[in-house]
CSV table of C-alpha atoms in Angstrom, one decimal:
chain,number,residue,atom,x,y,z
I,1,UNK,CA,37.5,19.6,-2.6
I,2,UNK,CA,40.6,20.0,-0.8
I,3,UNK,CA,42.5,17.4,1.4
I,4,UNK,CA,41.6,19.2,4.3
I,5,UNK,CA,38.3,20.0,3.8
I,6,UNK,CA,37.1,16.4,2.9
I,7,UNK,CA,38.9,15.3,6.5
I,8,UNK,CA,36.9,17.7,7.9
I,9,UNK,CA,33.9,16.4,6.1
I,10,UNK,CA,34.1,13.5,9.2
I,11,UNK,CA,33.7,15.3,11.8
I,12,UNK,CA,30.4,16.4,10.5
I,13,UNK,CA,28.7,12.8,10.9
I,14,UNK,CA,27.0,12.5,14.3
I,15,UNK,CA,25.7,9.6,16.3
I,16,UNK,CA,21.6,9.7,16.0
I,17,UNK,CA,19.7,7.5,18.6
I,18,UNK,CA,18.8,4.2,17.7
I,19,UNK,CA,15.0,3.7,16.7
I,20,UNK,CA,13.0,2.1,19.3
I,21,UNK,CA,11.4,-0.4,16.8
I,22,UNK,CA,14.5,-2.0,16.9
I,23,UNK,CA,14.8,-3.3,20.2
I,24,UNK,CA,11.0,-4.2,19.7
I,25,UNK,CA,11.7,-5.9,16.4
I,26,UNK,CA,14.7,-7.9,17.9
I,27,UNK,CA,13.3,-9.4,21.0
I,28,UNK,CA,10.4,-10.6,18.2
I,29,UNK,CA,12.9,-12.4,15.8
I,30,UNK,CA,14.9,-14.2,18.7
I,31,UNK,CA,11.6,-15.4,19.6
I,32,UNK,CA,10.7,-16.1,16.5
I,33,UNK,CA,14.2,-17.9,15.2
I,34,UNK,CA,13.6,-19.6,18.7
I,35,UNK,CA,10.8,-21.3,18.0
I,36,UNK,CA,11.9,-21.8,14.7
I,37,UNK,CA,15.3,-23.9,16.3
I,38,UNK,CA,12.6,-26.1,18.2
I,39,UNK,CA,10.5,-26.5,15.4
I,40,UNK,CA,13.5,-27.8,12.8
I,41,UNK,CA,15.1,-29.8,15.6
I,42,UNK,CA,12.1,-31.7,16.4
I,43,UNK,CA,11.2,-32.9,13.3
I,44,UNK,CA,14.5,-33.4,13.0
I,45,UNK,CA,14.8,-35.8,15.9
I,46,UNK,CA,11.5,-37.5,14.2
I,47,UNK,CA,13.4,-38.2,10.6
I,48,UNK,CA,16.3,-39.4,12.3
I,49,UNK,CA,13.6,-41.9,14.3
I,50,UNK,CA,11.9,-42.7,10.9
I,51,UNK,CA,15.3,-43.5,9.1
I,52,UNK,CA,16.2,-45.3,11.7
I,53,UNK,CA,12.9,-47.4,10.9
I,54,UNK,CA,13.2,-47.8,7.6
I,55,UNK,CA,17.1,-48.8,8.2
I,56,UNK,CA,15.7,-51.7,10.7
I,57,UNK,CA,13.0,-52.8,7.9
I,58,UNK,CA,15.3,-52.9,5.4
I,59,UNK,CA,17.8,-54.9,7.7
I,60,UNK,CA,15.0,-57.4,8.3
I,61,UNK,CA,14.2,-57.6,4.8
I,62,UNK,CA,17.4,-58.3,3.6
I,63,UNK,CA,17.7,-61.0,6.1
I,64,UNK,CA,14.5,-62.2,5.5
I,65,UNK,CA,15.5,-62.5,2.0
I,66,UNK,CA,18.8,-64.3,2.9
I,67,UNK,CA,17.4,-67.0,4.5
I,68,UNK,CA,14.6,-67.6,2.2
I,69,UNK,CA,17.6,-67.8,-0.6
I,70,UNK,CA,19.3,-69.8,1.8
I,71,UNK,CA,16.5,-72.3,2.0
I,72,UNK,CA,16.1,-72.4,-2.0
I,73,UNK,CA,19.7,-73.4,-2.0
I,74,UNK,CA,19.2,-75.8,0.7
I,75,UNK,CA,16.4,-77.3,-1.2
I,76,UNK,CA,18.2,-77.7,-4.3
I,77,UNK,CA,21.1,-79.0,-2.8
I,78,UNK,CA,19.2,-81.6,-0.9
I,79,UNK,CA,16.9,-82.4,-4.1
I,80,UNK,CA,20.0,-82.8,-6.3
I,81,UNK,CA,22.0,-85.1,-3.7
I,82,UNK,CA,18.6,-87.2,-3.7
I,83,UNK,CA,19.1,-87.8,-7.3
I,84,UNK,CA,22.5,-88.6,-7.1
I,85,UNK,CA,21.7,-91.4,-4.1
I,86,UNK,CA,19.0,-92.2,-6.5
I,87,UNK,CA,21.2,-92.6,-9.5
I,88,UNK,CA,24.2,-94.2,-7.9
I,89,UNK,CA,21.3,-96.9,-6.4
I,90,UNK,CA,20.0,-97.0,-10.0
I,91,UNK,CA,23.6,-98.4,-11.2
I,92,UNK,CA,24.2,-100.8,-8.2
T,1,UNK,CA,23.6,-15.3,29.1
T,2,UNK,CA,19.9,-14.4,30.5
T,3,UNK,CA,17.3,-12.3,29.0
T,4,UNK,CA,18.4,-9.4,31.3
T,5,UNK,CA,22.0,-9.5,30.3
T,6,UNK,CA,21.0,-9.6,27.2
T,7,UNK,CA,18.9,-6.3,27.6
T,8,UNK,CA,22.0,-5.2,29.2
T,9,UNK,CA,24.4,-5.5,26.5
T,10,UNK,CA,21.6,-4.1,23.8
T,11,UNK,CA,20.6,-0.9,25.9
T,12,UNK,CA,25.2,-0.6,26.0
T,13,UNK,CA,26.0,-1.3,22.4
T,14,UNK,CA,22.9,-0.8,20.3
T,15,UNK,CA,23.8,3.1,19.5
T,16,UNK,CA,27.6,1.6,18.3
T,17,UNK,CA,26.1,-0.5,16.2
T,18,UNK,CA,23.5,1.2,14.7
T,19,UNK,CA,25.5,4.2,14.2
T,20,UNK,CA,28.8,2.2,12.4
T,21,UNK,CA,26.2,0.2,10.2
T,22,UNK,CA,24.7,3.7,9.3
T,23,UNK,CA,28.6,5.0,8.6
T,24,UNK,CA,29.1,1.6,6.6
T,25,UNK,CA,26.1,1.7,4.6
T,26,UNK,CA,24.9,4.8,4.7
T,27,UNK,CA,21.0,3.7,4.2
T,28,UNK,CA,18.4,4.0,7.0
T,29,UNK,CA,17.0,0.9,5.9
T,30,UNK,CA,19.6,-1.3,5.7
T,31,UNK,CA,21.1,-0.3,8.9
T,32,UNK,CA,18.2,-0.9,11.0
T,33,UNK,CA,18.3,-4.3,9.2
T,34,UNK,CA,21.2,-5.0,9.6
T,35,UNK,CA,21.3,-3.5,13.3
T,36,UNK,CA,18.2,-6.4,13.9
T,37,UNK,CA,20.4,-8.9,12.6
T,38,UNK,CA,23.8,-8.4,14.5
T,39,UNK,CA,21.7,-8.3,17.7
T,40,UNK,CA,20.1,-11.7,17.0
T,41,UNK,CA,23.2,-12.8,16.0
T,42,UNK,CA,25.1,-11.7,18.7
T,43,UNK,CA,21.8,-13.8,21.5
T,44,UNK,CA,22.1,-16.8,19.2
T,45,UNK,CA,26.0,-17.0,19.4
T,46,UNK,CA,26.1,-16.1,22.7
T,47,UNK,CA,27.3,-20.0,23.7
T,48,UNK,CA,30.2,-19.7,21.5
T,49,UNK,CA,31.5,-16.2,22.8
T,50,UNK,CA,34.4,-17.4,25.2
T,51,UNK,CA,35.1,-14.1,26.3
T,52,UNK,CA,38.7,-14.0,24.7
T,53,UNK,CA,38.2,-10.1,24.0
T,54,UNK,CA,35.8,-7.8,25.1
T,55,UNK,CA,31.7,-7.8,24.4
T,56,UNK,CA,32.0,-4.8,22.4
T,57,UNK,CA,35.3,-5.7,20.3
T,58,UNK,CA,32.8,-9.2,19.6
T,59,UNK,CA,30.1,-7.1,18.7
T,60,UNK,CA,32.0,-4.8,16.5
T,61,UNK,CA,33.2,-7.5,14.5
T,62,UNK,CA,29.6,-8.8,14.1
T,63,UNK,CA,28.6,-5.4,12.7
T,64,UNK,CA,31.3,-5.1,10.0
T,65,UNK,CA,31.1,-8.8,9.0
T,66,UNK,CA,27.2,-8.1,8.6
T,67,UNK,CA,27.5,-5.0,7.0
T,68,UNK,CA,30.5,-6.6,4.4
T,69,UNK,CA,27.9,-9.1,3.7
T,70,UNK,CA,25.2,-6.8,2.9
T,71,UNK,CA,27.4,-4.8,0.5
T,72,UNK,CA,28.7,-8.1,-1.2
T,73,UNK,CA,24.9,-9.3,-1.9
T,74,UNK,CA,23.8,-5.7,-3.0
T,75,UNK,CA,26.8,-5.4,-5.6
T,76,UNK,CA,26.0,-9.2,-6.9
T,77,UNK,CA,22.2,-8.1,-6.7
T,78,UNK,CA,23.3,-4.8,-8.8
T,79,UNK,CA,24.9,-7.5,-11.0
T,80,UNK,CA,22.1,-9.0,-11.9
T,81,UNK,CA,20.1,-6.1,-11.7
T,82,UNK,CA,21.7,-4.5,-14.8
T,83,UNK,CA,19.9,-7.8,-16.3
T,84,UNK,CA,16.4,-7.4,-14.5
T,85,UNK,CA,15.8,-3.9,-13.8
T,86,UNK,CA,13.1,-5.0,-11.0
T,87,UNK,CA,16.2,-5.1,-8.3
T,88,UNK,CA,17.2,-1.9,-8.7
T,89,UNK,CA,14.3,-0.6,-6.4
T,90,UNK,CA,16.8,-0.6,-3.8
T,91,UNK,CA,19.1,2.4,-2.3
T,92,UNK,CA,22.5,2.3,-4.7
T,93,UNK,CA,25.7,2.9,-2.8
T,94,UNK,CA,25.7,6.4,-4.5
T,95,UNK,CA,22.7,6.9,-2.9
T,96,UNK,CA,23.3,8.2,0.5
T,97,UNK,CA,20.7,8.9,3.2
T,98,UNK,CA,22.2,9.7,7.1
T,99,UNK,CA,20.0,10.8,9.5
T,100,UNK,CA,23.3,12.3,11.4
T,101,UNK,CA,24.9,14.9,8.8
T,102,UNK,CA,22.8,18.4,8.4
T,103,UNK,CA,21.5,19.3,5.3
T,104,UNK,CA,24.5,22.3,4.8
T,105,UNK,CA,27.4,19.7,5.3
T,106,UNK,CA,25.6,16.4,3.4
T,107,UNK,CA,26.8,16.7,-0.3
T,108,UNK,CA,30.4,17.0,0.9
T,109,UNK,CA,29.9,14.0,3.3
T,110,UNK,CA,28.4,12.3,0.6
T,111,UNK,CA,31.3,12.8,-1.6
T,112,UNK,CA,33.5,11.5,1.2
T,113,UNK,CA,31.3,8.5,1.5
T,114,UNK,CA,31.9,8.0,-2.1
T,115,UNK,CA,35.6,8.2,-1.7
T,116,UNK,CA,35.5,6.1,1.1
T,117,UNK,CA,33.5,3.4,-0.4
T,118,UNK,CA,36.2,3.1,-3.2
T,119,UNK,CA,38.8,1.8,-0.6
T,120,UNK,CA,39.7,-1.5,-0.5
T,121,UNK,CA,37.4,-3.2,1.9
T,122,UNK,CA,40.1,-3.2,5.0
T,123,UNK,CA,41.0,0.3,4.3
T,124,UNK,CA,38.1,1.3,4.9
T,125,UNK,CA,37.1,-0.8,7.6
T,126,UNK,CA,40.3,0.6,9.7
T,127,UNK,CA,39.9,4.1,8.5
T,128,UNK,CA,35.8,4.2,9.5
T,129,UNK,CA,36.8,2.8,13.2
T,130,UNK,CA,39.6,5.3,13.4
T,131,UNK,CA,37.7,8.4,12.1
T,132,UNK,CA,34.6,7.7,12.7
T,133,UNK,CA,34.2,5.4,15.7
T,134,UNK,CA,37.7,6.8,17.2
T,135,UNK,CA,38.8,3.6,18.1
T,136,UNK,CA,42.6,3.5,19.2
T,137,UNK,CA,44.9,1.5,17.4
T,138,UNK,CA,44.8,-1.2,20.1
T,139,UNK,CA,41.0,-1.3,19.8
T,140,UNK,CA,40.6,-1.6,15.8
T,141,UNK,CA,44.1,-4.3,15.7
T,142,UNK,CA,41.7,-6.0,18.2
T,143,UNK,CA,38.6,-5.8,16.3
T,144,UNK,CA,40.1,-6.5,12.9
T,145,UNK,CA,42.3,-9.6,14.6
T,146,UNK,CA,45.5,-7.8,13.1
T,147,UNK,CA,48.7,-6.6,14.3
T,148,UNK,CA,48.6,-2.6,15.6
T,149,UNK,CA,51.2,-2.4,12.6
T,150,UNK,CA,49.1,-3.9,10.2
T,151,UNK,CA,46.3,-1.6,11.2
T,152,UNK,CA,48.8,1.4,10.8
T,153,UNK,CA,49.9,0.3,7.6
T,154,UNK,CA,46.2,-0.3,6.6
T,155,UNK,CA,45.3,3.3,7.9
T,156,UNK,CA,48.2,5.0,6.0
T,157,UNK,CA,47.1,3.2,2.6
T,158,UNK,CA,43.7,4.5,3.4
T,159,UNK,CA,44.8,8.0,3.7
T,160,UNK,CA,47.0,7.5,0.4
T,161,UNK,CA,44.5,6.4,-1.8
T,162,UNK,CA,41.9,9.1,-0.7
T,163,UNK,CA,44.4,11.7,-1.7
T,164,UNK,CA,44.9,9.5,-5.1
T,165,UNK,CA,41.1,9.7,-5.6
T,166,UNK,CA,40.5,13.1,-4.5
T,167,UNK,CA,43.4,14.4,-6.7
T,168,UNK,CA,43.7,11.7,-10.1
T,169,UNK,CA,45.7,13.7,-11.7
T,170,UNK,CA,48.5,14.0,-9.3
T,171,UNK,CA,51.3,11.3,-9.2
């Protein structure tokens, strides 16, 4: 094929109407991707609720667990400066 | 954008787009697909068009971006296809299939097409707006987001390399 004649070749492609499915099919999938977008946002808005949750137990717990360490220290402290009055009363 | 402008800009630009997807792929299939997607594209990214160029410069840029990614996941499915033969129920490239070429002119459109399709992929973006889609110079440096004398440049390569591929054997 020459130069010329596979130029030419373009002009022999013409513009065909557009299937009417299409339009059908489009209006469909926006729909569709629409409620789709709700869908994943709303349970989106519902994980960021429940890991906000669990974030707050945990928070509680961890406090929770603070003080109750804090306490066991506080105990032991106390128990152990109670033998050392009793032990410095002992010597007296 | 409402549901009527949105009708609107479909019932404008829906032949353009089918039509270059059909140019780009050459598949009835594919470019109704991929006509589908550049429309629901084009509703769902509606907020983000700030109106810098024109609808249809937007729209065009859509289309070849769509149909470049179609042709990208086909080759890497063909890829992988030469592995498991199950993929290669799909068109092939050197399949071609256009509702808009007559019987008595499709084999030498076809080997155009093949020609074509072994451009490098900007080649033969510009050359299928010029040709095809008779976009000025002005339009495709607009649609491409180059310079006109990039485009030029591009256009002239394109033209080059055809000649290369239509005659191997000369320099």
């Amino acid at each position: 094929m020459k130069e010329q004649d596979l130029l030419e070749a373009f002009n022999h492609i013409r513009n065909v109407e557009v299937p009417e499915h299409i339009r059908a099919n489009v209006l469909d999938r926006i729909v569709r991707e629409g409620k789709q977008a709700v869908t994943i946002r709303y349970a989106a808005s519902w994980g960021l609720v429940a890991a906000a949750l669990l974030l707050f137990n945990g928070l509680v717990l961890t406090g929770n667990l603070a003080s109750q360490n804090q306490n066991s220290a506080l105990m032991v402290m106390s128990s152990q400066m109670n033998l050392n009055v009793n032990n410095q009363l002992y010597h007296d | 954008m409402t549901g009527s402008e949105f009708e609107e800009i479909y019932a404008k630009h829906a032949s353009m787009v089918y039509n270059l997807c059909l140019n780009y792929l050459q598949n009835l299939e594919d470019a109704e697909e991929v006509t589908q997607d550049v429309f629901v594209k084009v509703y769902a990214s509606r907020e983000q068009f700030e109106g810098k160029s024109a609808v249809k410069t937007w729209i065009y840029r859509i289309a070849i971006n769509r149909c470049l990614d179609l042709i990208k996941s086909r080759s890497r499915l063909k890829r992988l296809g030469n592995v498991i033969s199950i993929f290669e129920t799909k068109a092939q490239p050197g399949h071609f299939e256009h509702p808009g070429v007559e019987l008595e002119h499709k084999e030498a459109v076809a080997n155009l097409m093949k020609l074509v399709d072994r451009l490098p992929e900007q080649q033969k973006t510009a050359l299928m707006l010029k040709a095809l889609e008779g976009l000025s110079l002005k339009e495709i440096s607009a649609v491409m987001e180059k310079s006109e004398k990039s485009v030029e440049s591009l256009l002239s390569r394109a033209k080059e390399n055809l000649k290369k591929l239509l005659n191997p054997n000369e320099g």
